[in-house]
CSV table of N, CA and C in Angstrom, one decimal:
chain,number,residue,atom,x,y,z
A,255,MET,N,65.4,179.8,53.8
A,255,MET,CA,65.1,179.7,55.3
A,255,MET,C,63.5,179.7,55.6
A,256,THR,N,62.6,178.8,56.2
A,256,THR,CA,61.8,178.8,56.8
A,256,THR,C,61.8,179.5,58.1
A,257,LEU,N,60.4,180.5,58.4
A,257,LEU,CA,60.3,181.0,59.0
A,257,LEU,C,59.6,180.8,60.5
A,258,SER,N,59.6,180.6,61.7
A,258,SER,CA,58.6,180.1,62.3
A,258,SER,C,57.5,181.3,62.4
A,259,VAL,N,56.5,180.9,62.9
A,259,VAL,CA,55.1,182.1,63.2
A,259,VAL,C,55.7,183.1,64.3
A,260,SER,N,56.6,182.8,65.0
A,260,SER,CA,57.1,183.6,66.4
A,260,SER,C,58.3,184.5,65.3
A,261,GLU,N,58.6,184.2,64.4
A,261,GLU,CA,59.9,184.8,63.9
A,261,GLU,C,59.0,185.5,62.8
A,262,GLN,N,58.1,185.1,61.8
A,262,GLN,CA,57.2,186.0,61.3
A,262,GLN,C,56.5,187.1,61.8
A,263,ALA,N,55.7,186.9,63.2
A,263,ALA,CA,55.1,187.9,64.1
A,263,ALA,C,56.0,188.8,64.2
A,264,LEU,N,57.5,188.9,64.7
A,264,LEU,CA,58.3,189.7,65.5
A,264,LEU,C,58.8,190.6,63.8
A,265,ILE,N,58.9,189.8,62.4
A,265,ILE,CA,59.3,190.6,61.6
A,265,ILE,C,58.1,191.8,61.2
A,266,ALA,N,56.6,191.3,61.2
A,266,ALA,CA,56.0,192.0,60.7
A,266,ALA,C,55.5,193.2,62.0
A,267,THR,N,55.5,192.8,63.2
A,267,THR,CA,55.9,193.8,64.4
A,267,THR,C,57.0,194.9,64.1
A,268,THR,N,58.0,194.2,63.8
A,268,THR,CA,59.6,195.3,63.8
A,268,THR,C,59.1,196.3,62.5
A,269,LEU,N,58.7,195.6,61.2
A,269,LEU,CA,58.2,196.7,60.2
A,269,LEU,C,57.3,197.5,60.4
A,270,ASP,N,56.2,197.1,61.3
A,270,ASP,CA,55.2,198.4,62.3
A,270,ASP,C,55.9,199.5,62.5
A,271,GLU,N,56.8,198.8,63.7
A,271,GLU,CA,57.0,199.8,64.5
A,271,GLU,C,58.4,200.9,63.5
A,272,LEU,N,59.1,200.3,62.5
A,272,LEU,CA,59.7,201.1,61.9
A,272,LEU,C,59.1,201.8,61.3
A,273,GLU,N,58.1,201.5,60.5
A,273,GLU,CA,57.0,202.3,59.8
A,273,GLU,C,56.6,203.6,60.0
A,274,LYS,N,55.8,203.4,61.9
A,274,LYS,CA,55.4,204.6,63.0
A,274,LYS,C,56.5,205.7,62.7
A,275,LEU,N,57.9,204.8,63.3
A,275,LEU,CA,58.7,205.7,63.4
A,275,LEU,C,59.3,206.7,62.8
A,276,THR,N,59.4,206.3,61.3
A,276,THR,CA,60.0,206.9,60.3
A,276,THR,C,58.9,207.9,59.3
A,277,ARG,N,57.5,207.2,60.0
A,277,ARG,CA,56.5,208.4,59.5
A,277,ARG,C,56.6,209.4,60.7
A,278,HIS,N,56.9,209.5,61.7
A,278,HIS,CA,57.0,210.5,62.6
A,278,HIS,C,57.6,211.3,62.3
A,279,ALA,N,59.0,210.5,62.0
A,279,ALA,CA,60.3,211.7,61.5
A,279,ALA,C,60.1,212.2,60.8
A,280,GLN,N,59.6,211.9,59.6
A,280,GLN,CA,58.9,212.9,58.5
A,280,GLN,C,58.1,213.9,58.4
A,281,SER,N,57.3,213.6,59.2
A,281,SER,CA,55.8,214.4,59.7
A,281,SER,C,56.1,215.2,60.5
A,282,GLU,N,57.0,214.9,61.6
A,282,GLU,CA,57.5,216.1,62.8
A,282,GLU,C,59.0,217.1,62.0
A,283,ASN,N,59.5,216.4,60.8
A,283,ASN,CA,61.0,216.8,61.0
A,283,ASN,C,61.7,216.3,61.5
A,284,VAL,N,61.8,215.4,62.3
A,284,VAL,CA,63.1,215.3,63.3
A,284,VAL,C,63.4,214.6,63.0
A,285,PRO,N,65.2,214.2,63.1
A,285,PRO,CA,66.0,213.3,62.6
A,285,PRO,C,65.9,212.0,63.4
A,286,LEU,N,65.9,211.2,62.7
A,286,LEU,CA,66.1,209.7,63.3
A,286,LEU,C,67.0,209.2,64.1
A,287,GLU,N,68.1,210.4,63.8
A,287,GLU,CA,69.8,209.8,64.6
A,287,GLU,C,69.7,210.3,66.1
A,288,ILE,N,68.3,211.0,66.9
A,288,ILE,CA,68.5,211.7,68.2
A,288,ILE,C,67.4,210.9,68.8
A,289,GLU,N,68.0,211.5,70.2
A,289,GLU,CA,66.5,210.8,71.2
A,289,GLU,C,65.2,211.5,71.0
A,290,PRO,N,63.9,210.6,71.3
A,290,PRO,CA,64.0,209.4,71.4
A,290,PRO,C,63.7,208.3,70.4
A,291,GLN,N,63.7,208.8,68.8
A,291,GLN,CA,64.1,208.1,67.7
A,291,GLN,C,65.0,207.4,68.0
A,292,ARG,N,66.4,207.4,68.2
A,292,ARG,CA,67.8,206.4,67.9
A,292,ARG,C,67.3,205.2,69.2
A,293,GLY,N,67.0,205.6,70.1
A,293,GLY,CA,66.6,204.6,71.4
A,293,GLY,C,65.5,203.7,70.9
A,294,LYS,N,64.7,204.0,70.3
A,294,LYS,CA,63.3,203.4,69.9
A,294,LYS,C,64.0,202.1,68.6
A,295,LEU,N,64.5,202.8,67.6
A,295,LEU,CA,65.3,202.0,67.0
A,295,LEU,C,66.1,201.1,67.0
A,296,PHE,N,67.3,201.6,68.2
A,296,PHE,CA,68.0,200.5,68.4
A,296,PHE,C,67.3,199.6,69.3
A,297,ALA,N,66.0,199.7,70.2
A,297,ALA,CA,65.8,198.4,70.7
A,297,ALA,C,65.1,197.3,69.8
A,298,LEU,N,64.8,198.2,68.6
A,298,LEU,CA,64.1,197.5,67.3
A,298,LEU,C,65.3,196.3,67.1
A,299,PHE,N,66.5,197.0,67.0
A,299,PHE,CA,67.0,196.6,66.0
A,299,PHE,C,68.3,195.4,67.0
A,300,VAL,N,68.1,195.3,68.0
A,300,VAL,CA,68.4,194.6,69.5
A,300,VAL,C,67.6,193.3,69.3
A,301,LYS,N,65.9,193.6,69.1
A,301,LYS,CA,65.3,192.5,69.5
A,301,LYS,C,65.4,191.5,67.8
A,302,ALA,N,65.8,192.0,66.9
A,302,ALA,CA,65.8,191.6,65.3
A,302,ALA,C,67.2,190.9,65.5
A,303,GLU,N,68.2,191.4,65.9
A,303,GLU,CA,69.3,190.8,66.5
A,303,GLU,C,69.4,189.5,67.0
A,304,ALA,N,68.7,189.5,68.2
A,304,ALA,CA,68.8,188.7,69.4
A,304,ALA,C,68.0,187.2,68.6
A,305,ALA,N,67.0,187.5,67.6
A,305,ALA,CA,66.4,186.4,66.8
A,305,ALA,C,67.0,185.6,65.7
A,306,GLY,N,68.7,186.6,65.7
A,306,GLY,CA,68.8,186.2,63.8
A,306,GLY,C,68.3,186.6,63.0
A,307,LEU,N,67.7,187.7,62.9
A,307,LEU,CA,66.7,188.0,61.9
A,307,LEU,C,67.6,189.1,61.0
A,308,VAL,N,68.8,189.6,61.5
A,308,VAL,CA,69.8,191.0,60.9
A,308,VAL,C,70.7,190.2,59.7
A,309,ASP,N,71.1,189.5,60.1
A,309,ASP,CA,71.9,188.9,59.3
A,309,ASP,C,71.7,189.2,57.5
A,310,GLU,N,72.9,190.0,56.9
A,310,GLU,CA,72.9,190.7,55.9
A,310,GLU,C,72.4,189.3,54.5
A,311,GLU,N,72.8,188.0,54.9
A,311,GLU,CA,72.4,187.1,53.8
A,311,GLU,C,71.5,186.3,53.7
A,312,THR,N,71.1,186.4,54.9
A,312,THR,CA,69.7,185.4,55.0
A,312,THR,C,68.5,186.0,56.1
A,313,GLY,N,69.0,187.5,56.6
A,313,GLY,CA,68.0,187.8,57.3
A,313,GLY,C,66.9,188.8,56.7
A,314,SER,N,65.9,188.7,57.3
A,314,SER,CA,64.4,189.0,56.6
A,314,SER,C,64.3,190.7,57.2
A,315,LEU,N,65.1,190.8,58.2
A,315,LEU,CA,65.0,192.1,58.9
A,315,LEU,C,66.8,193.1,58.6
A,316,SER,N,67.4,192.7,57.5
A,316,SER,CA,68.8,193.2,57.2
A,316,SER,C,68.4,194.3,56.5
A,317,ALA,N,69.1,195.4,56.7
A,317,ALA,CA,69.1,196.9,56.2
A,317,ALA,C,68.1,196.9,55.0
A,318,ASP,N,68.9,196.1,54.0
A,318,ASP,CA,68.4,196.1,52.7
A,318,ASP,C,66.6,195.9,52.5
A,319,GLU,N,66.5,194.7,53.3
A,319,GLU,CA,65.2,194.2,53.4
A,319,GLU,C,64.0,195.1,54.0
A,320,ILE,N,64.6,195.7,55.4
A,320,ILE,CA,63.4,196.5,55.7
A,320,ILE,C,63.2,197.8,55.1
A,321,CYS,N,64.7,198.6,54.3
A,321,CYS,CA,64.5,199.6,53.8
A,321,CYS,C,63.5,199.3,51.9
A,322,ARG,N,63.7,197.9,51.5
A,322,ARG,CA,62.8,197.5,50.4
A,322,ARG,C,61.2,197.7,51.3
A,323,GLN,N,61.0,196.5,52.1
A,323,GLN,CA,59.6,196.8,52.5
A,323,GLN,C,59.0,197.7,52.7
A,324,LEU,N,59.4,198.8,53.4
A,324,LEU,CA,59.4,199.9,53.7
A,324,LEU,C,58.9,201.1,52.4
A,325,ALA,N,59.7,201.1,51.8
A,325,ALA,CA,59.5,201.5,50.5
A,325,ALA,C,58.3,201.0,49.9
A,326,VAL,N,57.9,200.0,49.7
A,326,VAL,CA,57.0,199.4,49.2
A,326,VAL,C,56.0,200.1,49.6
A,327,ARG,N,55.5,199.9,50.7
A,327,ARG,CA,54.4,200.1,51.7
A,327,ARG,C,54.0,201.8,51.7
A,328,ALA,N,55.9,202.4,51.8
A,328,ALA,CA,55.3,204.0,51.5
A,328,ALA,C,55.0,204.4,50.1
A,329,GLY,N,54.7,203.5,49.0
A,329,GLY,CA,54.6,203.6,47.3
A,329,GLY,C,56.0,204.3,47.1
A,330,LEU,N,57.0,204.5,47.5
A,330,LEU,CA,58.5,204.6,47.0
A,330,LEU,C,58.8,203.7,46.0
A,331,THR,N,58.5,202.6,45.3
A,331,THR,CA,59.1,201.7,44.9
A,331,THR,C,57.8,202.2,43.3
A,332,GLU,N,57.0,202.5,43.7
A,332,GLU,CA,56.5,202.8,41.8
A,332,GLU,C,56.5,204.5,41.7
A,333,ALA,N,56.7,205.2,43.0
A,333,ALA,CA,57.0,206.7,42.7
A,333,ALA,C,58.1,206.6,42.2
A,334,ALA,N,59.5,205.9,42.1
A,334,ALA,CA,60.4,205.4,41.9
A,334,ALA,C,60.5,205.4,39.9
A,335,ARG,N,59.7,204.3,39.8
A,335,ARG,CA,59.4,203.5,38.6
A,335,ARG,C,58.8,204.9,37.5
A,336,LEU,N,58.1,205.5,38.1
A,336,LEU,CA,57.1,206.2,37.6
A,336,LEU,C,58.5,207.6,37.0
A,337,SER,N,58.8,207.8,37.9
A,337,SER,CA,59.8,208.8,38.1
A,337,SER,C,60.5,208.8,36.7
A,338,THR,N,61.1,207.6,36.9
A,338,THR,CA,62.4,207.4,36.0
A,338,THR,C,61.7,207.1,34.4
A,339,ALA,N,60.6,206.2,34.5
A,339,ALA,CA,59.7,206.2,33.1
A,339,ALA,C,59.5,207.8,32.6
A,340,GLN,N,59.3,208.7,33.5
A,340,GLN,CA,58.6,209.8,33.3
A,340,GLN,C,59.8,210.8,33.1
A,341,GLN,N,61.0,210.7,33.3
A,341,GLN,CA,61.9,211.0,33.5
A,341,GLN,C,61.9,212.8,34.3
A,342,ALA,N,61.2,212.6,35.2
A,342,ALA,CA,60.2,213.5,36.2
A,342,ALA,C,61.2,213.2,37.7
A,343,LYS,N,61.2,214.2,38.5
A,343,LYS,CA,61.6,214.4,39.6
A,343,LYS,C,60.6,213.9,40.6
A,344,LEU,N,61.3,213.3,41.5
A,344,LEU,CA,60.4,212.6,42.5
A,344,LEU,C,59.5,214.2,43.4
A,345,PRO,N,58.3,213.4,43.4
A,345,PRO,CA,57.2,214.6,44.3
A,345,PRO,C,58.2,215.0,45.6
A,346,PRO,N,58.1,216.0,46.1
A,346,PRO,CA,59.1,216.8,47.6
A,346,PRO,C,58.4,215.6,48.8
A,347,GLU,N,57.2,214.9,49.0
A,347,GLU,CA,56.9,213.8,50.1
A,347,GLU,C,57.5,213.1,49.5
A,348,HIS,N,58.1,212.3,48.6
A,348,HIS,CA,58.9,211.2,48.5
A,348,HIS,C,60.2,211.2,48.5
A,349,LEU,N,60.7,212.1,48.4
A,349,LEU,CA,62.1,212.7,48.4
A,349,LEU,C,62.5,212.6,49.7
A,350,ALA,N,61.2,213.6,50.3
A,350,ALA,CA,61.2,213.3,52.2
A,350,ALA,C,61.5,212.0,52.9
A,351,ARG,N,60.5,211.2,52.1
A,351,ARG,CA,60.3,209.9,52.7
A,351,ARG,C,61.5,208.9,52.3
A,352,MET,N,62.3,209.0,51.6
A,352,MET,CA,63.5,208.3,50.8
A,352,MET,C,64.8,208.8,51.5
A,353,ARG,N,64.5,210.2,52.1
A,353,ARG,CA,65.8,210.0,53.1
A,353,ARG,C,65.9,209.9,54.2
A,354,VAL,N,64.5,209.9,55.0
A,354,VAL,CA,64.3,209.1,56.2
A,354,VAL,C,64.1,207.8,56.0
A,355,LEU,N,64.1,207.2,55.1
A,355,LEU,CA,64.8,205.6,55.1
A,355,LEU,C,65.8,205.6,55.0
A,356,TRP,N,67.0,206.6,54.3
A,356,TRP,CA,67.9,206.3,53.6
A,356,TRP,C,68.5,206.3,55.4
A,357,SER,N,67.9,207.5,55.9
A,357,SER,CA,68.8,207.4,57.5
A,357,SER,C,68.8,206.3,58.2
A,358,LEU,N,67.4,205.7,58.4
A,358,LEU,CA,67.1,204.3,59.0
A,358,LEU,C,68.1,203.2,58.8
A,359,MET,N,68.7,202.9,57.0
A,359,MET,CA,69.3,202.0,56.4
A,359,MET,C,70.4,202.3,56.9
A,360,ARG,N,70.8,203.6,56.8
A,360,ARG,CA,72.5,203.6,57.2
A,360,ARG,C,73.0,203.3,58.6
A,361,MET,N,72.0,203.7,59.4
A,361,MET,CA,72.1,203.3,61.1
A,361,MET,C,72.1,202.0,61.4
A,362,TRP,N,71.0,201.1,60.6
A,362,TRP,CA,70.8,199.9,60.8
A,362,TRP,C,72.4,199.1,60.4
A,363,MET,N,72.6,199.2,59.4
A,363,MET,CA,74.0,198.7,58.6
A,363,MET,C,75.2,199.3,59.8
A,364,GLU,N,75.1,199.9,60.2
A,364,GLU,CA,76.5,200.6,61.1
A,364,GLU,C,76.1,199.6,62.4
A,365,TRP,N,74.9,199.9,63.0
A,365,TRP,CA,74.6,198.7,63.9
A,365,TRP,C,74.9,197.3,63.8
A,366,THR,N,74.9,197.0,62.6
A,366,THR,CA,74.9,195.5,62.4
A,366,THR,C,76.6,195.4,62.3
A,367,TYR,N,77.6,195.5,61.6
A,367,TYR,CA,78.4,195.9,61.7
A,367,TYR,C,79.5,196.0,62.8
A,368,ALA,N,78.9,197.0,63.6
A,368,ALA,CA,79.6,197.1,65.3
A,368,ALA,C,79.2,195.6,65.9
A,369,TRP,N,78.1,195.1,65.8
A,369,TRP,CA,77.5,193.8,66.3
A,369,TRP,C,78.3,192.7,65.8
A,370,ARG,N,78.8,193.1,64.5
A,370,ARG,CA,79.4,191.5,64.2
A,370,ARG,C,80.7,191.6,64.7
A,371,ARG,N,81.1,192.7,64.8
A,371,ARG,CA,82.9,192.8,65.2
A,371,ARG,C,82.7,193.3,66.8
A,372,TRP,N,82.1,192.8,67.4
A,372,TRP,CA,82.0,193.6,68.9
A,372,TRP,C,83.1,192.5,69.5
A,373,SER,N,83.1,191.3,69.6
A,373,SER,CA,84.0,190.6,70.1
A,373,SER,C,85.4,190.9,69.9
A,374,GLU,N,85.7,191.1,68.9
A,374,GLU,CA,87.1,191.3,68.5
A,374,GLU,C,87.7,192.8,69.2
A,375,PHE,N,86.6,193.5,69.6
A,375,PHE,CA,87.6,194.5,70.4
A,375,PHE,C,87.2,194.6,72.0
A,376,HIS,N,86.4,193.5,72.2
A,376,HIS,CA,86.0,193.4,73.6
A,376,HIS,C,86.7,192.0,74.0
A,377,THR,N,87.5,191.5,74.2
A,377,THR,CA,87.9,190.1,74.6
A,377,THR,C,88.4,190.2,76.2
A,378,ASP,N,88.6,189.3,76.4
A,378,ASP,CA,88.9,189.1,78.4
A,378,ASP,C,90.2,189.8,78.8
A,379,ALA,N,90.5,190.8,79.0
A,379,ALA,CA,92.1,191.7,79.6
A,379,ALA,C,92.8,190.6,79.8
A,380,SER,N,92.6,189.4,80.3
A,380,SER,CA,93.5,188.8,81.0
A,380,SER,C,94.0,188.1,79.9
A,381,ALA,N,93.1,187.8,79.1
A,381,ALA,CA,93.8,186.7,77.7
A,381,ALA,C,95.1,187.0,76.7
A,382,PRO,N,96.1,186.6,76.2
A,382,PRO,CA,96.9,186.9,75.6
A,382,PRO,C,96.4,187.5,74.4
A,383,ALA,N,97.0,188.3,73.9
A,383,ALA,CA,97.0,189.6,73.0
A,383,ALA,C,97.5,188.6,71.3
């Protein structure tokens, strides 16, 4: 799938904003699941979904792809590889970062699922069942 310049810009901006929010959550030790973090994350999700970038099969902003990209940016991919190779525990700061990314990934997957199934539960009340 070839992305337009505006889609590429939206992906880059969204990843930058997600990185800022997750770094803030980690540094301030605040959960992503409460306001204002949750609302900011959800607003980014809505924009990405409206642009068609969230689809799990093709989306550049699927939960898996977001976490992969943010893990690379944070050095988690390399840290996990080294930890495995050296049979050592991840340093606490990497483990804390990974936990924040897992929270983000879980929420993003839940929103994706709910958004995809919205119409099943919000049909016209006058339509036959």
